[in-house]
GROMACS .gro file of C-alpha atoms in nm:
model
  190
    1MET     CA    1   2.551  18.302   5.796
    2LYS     CA    2   2.344  18.122   5.534
    3ALA     CA    3   2.147  18.442   5.462
    4CYS     CA    4   2.471  18.636   5.404
    5ALA     CA    5   2.595  18.373   5.157
    6GLU     CA    6   2.265  18.387   4.969
    7MET     CA    7   2.281  18.765   4.963
    8ARG     CA    8   2.635  18.758   4.820
    9MET     CA    9   2.518  18.508   4.557
   10ASN     CA   10   2.223  18.734   4.466
   11VAL     CA   11   2.456  19.035   4.439
   12LYS     CA   12   2.689  18.837   4.209
   13ASN     CA   13   2.394  18.728   3.995
   14LEU     CA   14   2.271  19.086   3.981
   15GLU     CA   15   2.615  19.207   3.870
   16LYS     CA   16   2.629  18.940   3.595
   17TRP     CA   17   2.281  19.038   3.479
   18LYS     CA   18   2.379  19.407   3.473
   19GLN     CA   19   2.692  19.329   3.272
   20LYS     CA   20   2.500  19.117   3.019
   21SER     CA   21   2.232  19.385   2.987
   22SER     CA   22   2.495  19.651   2.936
   23GLU     CA   23   2.669  19.444   2.668
   24LYS     CA   24   2.336  19.379   2.490
   25LEU     CA   25   2.250  19.747   2.498
   26LYS     CA   26   2.593  19.841   2.366
   27LYS     CA   27   2.559  19.584   2.084
   28HIS     CA   28   2.211  19.713   1.996
   29TYR     CA   29   2.338  20.073   1.992
   30GLU     CA   30   2.633  19.983   1.768
   31ARG     CA   31   2.404  19.799   1.523
   32HIS     CA   32   2.167  20.096   1.514
   33ARG     CA   33   2.461  20.333   1.455
   34ARG     CA   34   2.605  20.113   1.176
   35ILE     CA   35   2.265  20.092   1.003
   36HIS     CA   36   2.207  20.467   1.036
   37LYS     CA   37   2.550  20.532   0.883
   38LEU     CA   38   2.474  20.302   0.587
   39LEU     CA   39   2.134  20.465   0.531
   40ARG     CA   40   2.302  20.806   0.523
   41GLU     CA   41   2.586  20.685   0.303
   42TYR     CA   42   2.371  20.525   0.033
   43GLY     CA   43   2.031  20.691   0.070
   44LYS     CA   44   2.090  21.050   0.183
   45ASP     CA   45   1.961  21.202  -0.141
   46ILE     CA   46   1.641  20.997  -0.118
   47LEU     CA   47   1.587  21.056   0.254
   48ASP     CA   48   1.635  21.432   0.210
   49SER     CA   49   1.425  21.467  -0.106
   50GLU     CA   50   1.103  21.664  -0.099
   51ASN     CA   51   0.893  21.378  -0.241
   52PHE     CA   52   1.027  21.123   0.008
   53ARG     CA   53   0.955  21.364   0.294
   54LYS     CA   54   0.598  21.396   0.161
   55THR     CA   55   0.549  21.025   0.229
   56ARG     CA   56   0.535  21.118   0.599
   57ALA     CA   57   0.180  21.241   0.533
   58HIS     CA   58   0.049  20.905   0.407
   59ILE     CA   59  -0.035  20.605   0.624
   60GLN     CA   60   0.089  20.267   0.504
   61HIS     CA   61  -0.024  19.999   0.754
   62GLY     CA   62  -0.188  20.053   1.092
   63ASN     CA   63  -0.063  20.396   1.199
   64MET     CA   64   0.277  20.370   1.028
   65THR     CA   65   0.358  20.627   0.760
   66VAL     CA   66   0.491  20.523   0.420
   67ASN     CA   67   0.813  20.708   0.507
   68ASN     CA   68   0.868  20.517   0.832
   69HIS     CA   69   0.768  20.190   0.667
   70CYS     CA   70   1.030  20.232   0.394
   71VAL     CA   71   1.300  20.321   0.648
   72ASN     CA   72   1.200  20.016   0.855
   73VAL     CA   73   1.219  19.792   0.548
   74ALA     CA   74   1.568  19.928   0.472
   75ARG     CA   75   1.681  19.861   0.831
   76TYR     CA   76   1.538  19.510   0.844
   77SER     CA   77   1.679  19.433   0.499
   78LEU     CA   78   2.027  19.523   0.624
   79MET     CA   79   1.980  19.313   0.938
   80LEU     CA   80   1.850  19.017   0.738
   81ASP     CA   81   2.139  19.041   0.492
   82LYS     CA   82   2.391  19.042   0.776
   83LYS     CA   83   2.219  18.766   0.975
   84LEU     CA   84   2.202  18.533   0.674
   85GLY     CA   85   2.546  18.629   0.541
   86LEU     CA   86   2.409  18.698   0.193
   87HIS     CA   87   2.659  18.973   0.105
   88CYS     CA   88   2.402  19.181  -0.080
   89ASN     CA   89   2.500  19.501  -0.257
   90LYS     CA   90   2.426  19.744   0.028
   91ARG     CA   91   2.371  20.043  -0.199
   92ASP     CA   92   2.111  19.862  -0.410
   93LEU     CA   93   1.952  19.706  -0.103
   94ILE     CA   94   1.909  20.042   0.071
   95ARG     CA   95   1.803  20.245  -0.231
   96GLY     CA   96   1.561  19.977  -0.353
   97SER     CA   97   1.404  19.936  -0.011
   98LEU     CA   98   1.364  20.312   0.039
   99LEU     CA   99   1.194  20.343  -0.301
  100HIS     CA  100   0.989  20.021  -0.302
  101ASP     CA  101   0.670  20.206  -0.200
  102TYR     CA  102   0.741  20.534  -0.378
  103PHE     CA  103   0.387  20.557  -0.518
  104LEU     CA  104   0.332  20.910  -0.372
  105TYR     CA  105  -0.043  20.896  -0.301
  106ASP     CA  106  -0.267  20.797  -0.011
  107TRP     CA  107  -0.393  20.454  -0.105
  108HIS     CA  108  -0.664  20.479   0.164
  109ASP     CA  109  -0.825  20.781  -0.007
  110LYS     CA  110  -1.128  20.636  -0.188
  111ALA     CA  111  -1.199  20.961  -0.378
  112TYR     CA  112  -0.844  20.967  -0.517
  113LEU     CA  113  -0.855  20.600  -0.605
  114ALA     CA  114  -1.194  20.623  -0.777
  115ASN     CA  115  -1.015  20.736  -1.095
  116ARG     CA  116  -0.734  20.481  -1.055
  117GLN     CA  117  -0.717  20.108  -1.033
  118ARG     CA  118  -0.843  20.011  -0.688
  119LEU     CA  119  -0.619  19.710  -0.641
  120HIS     CA  120  -0.334  19.903  -0.485
  121GLY     CA  121  -0.139  19.588  -0.388
  122PHE     CA  122  -0.115  19.481  -0.751
  123HIS     CA  123  -0.050  19.818  -0.913
  124HIS     CA  124   0.163  20.027  -0.678
  125PRO     CA  125   0.499  19.860  -0.761
  126ALA     CA  126   0.477  19.982  -1.122
  127ILE     CA  127   0.375  20.330  -1.006
  128ALA     CA  128   0.661  20.335  -0.753
  129LEU     CA  129   0.908  20.229  -1.023
  130GLU     CA  130   0.780  20.497  -1.261
  131ASN     CA  131   0.810  20.768  -0.993
  132ALA     CA  132   1.154  20.652  -0.878
  133SER     CA  133   1.280  20.634  -1.238
  134LYS     CA  134   1.186  20.997  -1.293
  135GLU     CA  135   1.398  21.115  -1.000
  136TYR     CA  136   1.682  20.865  -0.965
  137GLN     CA  137   1.928  20.670  -1.177
  138LEU     CA  138   1.821  20.314  -1.093
  139THR     CA  139   2.026  19.997  -1.134
  140ASP     CA  140   1.872  19.672  -1.258
  141ARG     CA  141   1.874  19.538  -0.901
  142GLN     CA  142   1.693  19.845  -0.770
  143ARG     CA  143   1.432  19.809  -1.045
  144ASP     CA  144   1.389  19.440  -0.958
  145ILE     CA  145   1.342  19.528  -0.590
  146ILE     CA  146   1.080  19.794  -0.659
  147ILE     CA  147   0.876  19.612  -0.924
  148LYS     CA  148   0.876  19.269  -0.755
  149HIS     CA  149   0.857  19.347  -0.383
  150MET     CA  150   0.490  19.242  -0.378
  151TRP     CA  151   0.564  18.888  -0.491
  152PRO     CA  152   0.361  18.662  -0.515
  153LEU     CA  153   0.110  18.933  -0.622
  154SER     CA  154   0.362  19.045  -0.884
  155VAL     CA  155   0.347  18.690  -1.030
  156VAL     CA  156   0.706  18.703  -1.161
  157PRO     CA  157   0.941  18.634  -0.868
  158PRO     CA  158   1.242  18.850  -0.785
  159VAL     CA  159   1.563  18.771  -0.974
  160CYS     CA  160   1.836  18.906  -0.745
  161ARG     CA  161   1.898  18.824  -0.378
  162GLU     CA  162   1.857  19.193  -0.286
  163ALA     CA  163   1.499  19.184  -0.414
  164TRP     CA  164   1.431  18.865  -0.216
  165VAL     CA  165   1.567  19.025   0.101
  166VAL     CA  166   1.358  19.342   0.058
  167THR     CA  167   1.048  19.135  -0.028
  168THR     CA  168   1.096  18.936   0.293
  169ALA     CA  169   1.167  19.243   0.507
  170ASP     CA  170   0.863  19.418   0.356
  171LYS     CA  171   0.634  19.126   0.443
  172TYR     CA  172   0.769  19.116   0.799
  173CYS     CA  173   0.739  19.493   0.853
  174SER     CA  174   0.391  19.502   0.698
  175LEU     CA  175   0.271  19.227   0.931
  176MET     CA  176   0.421  19.393   1.240
  177GLU     CA  177   0.268  19.729   1.144
  178THR     CA  178  -0.074  19.580   1.065
  179ILE     CA  179  -0.104  19.394   1.395
  180GLY     CA  180   0.027  19.697   1.584
  181VAL     CA  181   0.364  19.569   1.703
  182HIS     CA  182   0.553  19.843   1.514
  183ARG     CA  183   0.397  20.175   1.609
  184GLY     CA  184   0.601  20.465   1.484
  185HIS     CA  185   0.914  20.247   1.515
  186GLY     CA  186   1.174  20.336   1.260
  187LYS     CA  187   1.107  20.709   1.253
  188TRP     CA  188   1.381  20.874   1.053
  189ASN     CA  189   1.539  21.166   1.235
  190GLY     CA  190   1.825  21.219   0.991
   0.00000   0.00000   0.00000
C-alpha cells in the first residue's frame, strides 16, 4: 500500500516536472521567435548584405565567426534591454550591434595586419564605423554603439543607453566565446 502511494506521488511529481519543462521550452521558443522577428524587421538589409555574409569567413573569438558573434550580440542586447526594462530604441540597438564589428578583415592574419596597426582592439571600432557609414545611413545612436563598444579601450564612454547595452552584451558574448561556452551558438539561418 505504501509503495503504491509513493508511486502515485512520483507520477504526480513527474507530471509537474513535465509541465514546467514544457512551459519553459514554450517560453524559450517564443523569446527566440520574437528576437528573430525583430532582427528581420530592423536588420534584414544588413543580414542579407554581401559584406555582412562575408564576415562568416572570419573568426572572432574561439571558433565563433564575426557574423555569428554580431548576431549573438544583437540577441543578447535585446534580452538585456527587456530584462532591465531600459526601453531602448530597438532599431538602433539591433543595427548598431550587427555593425559593431564591421571591420571586414581577419584580425588574426598577421600578414594582413603587418601593414596596419596591430592593436586591433583599439582600432577596429573606427574601421567598423567607416565601413558601416559607407553602406548604411547611420543614426547618432548607431554611431555611438559602433565607435564606443570597446569601452574602456575607447577611453570615451558610451553616451546613449543603447551603446551601454551593446557594450555589455559584447563583453559577455566575447567572454563566453573565448572560454568556449558559446560554440557556433547564434548561427543566423535567416
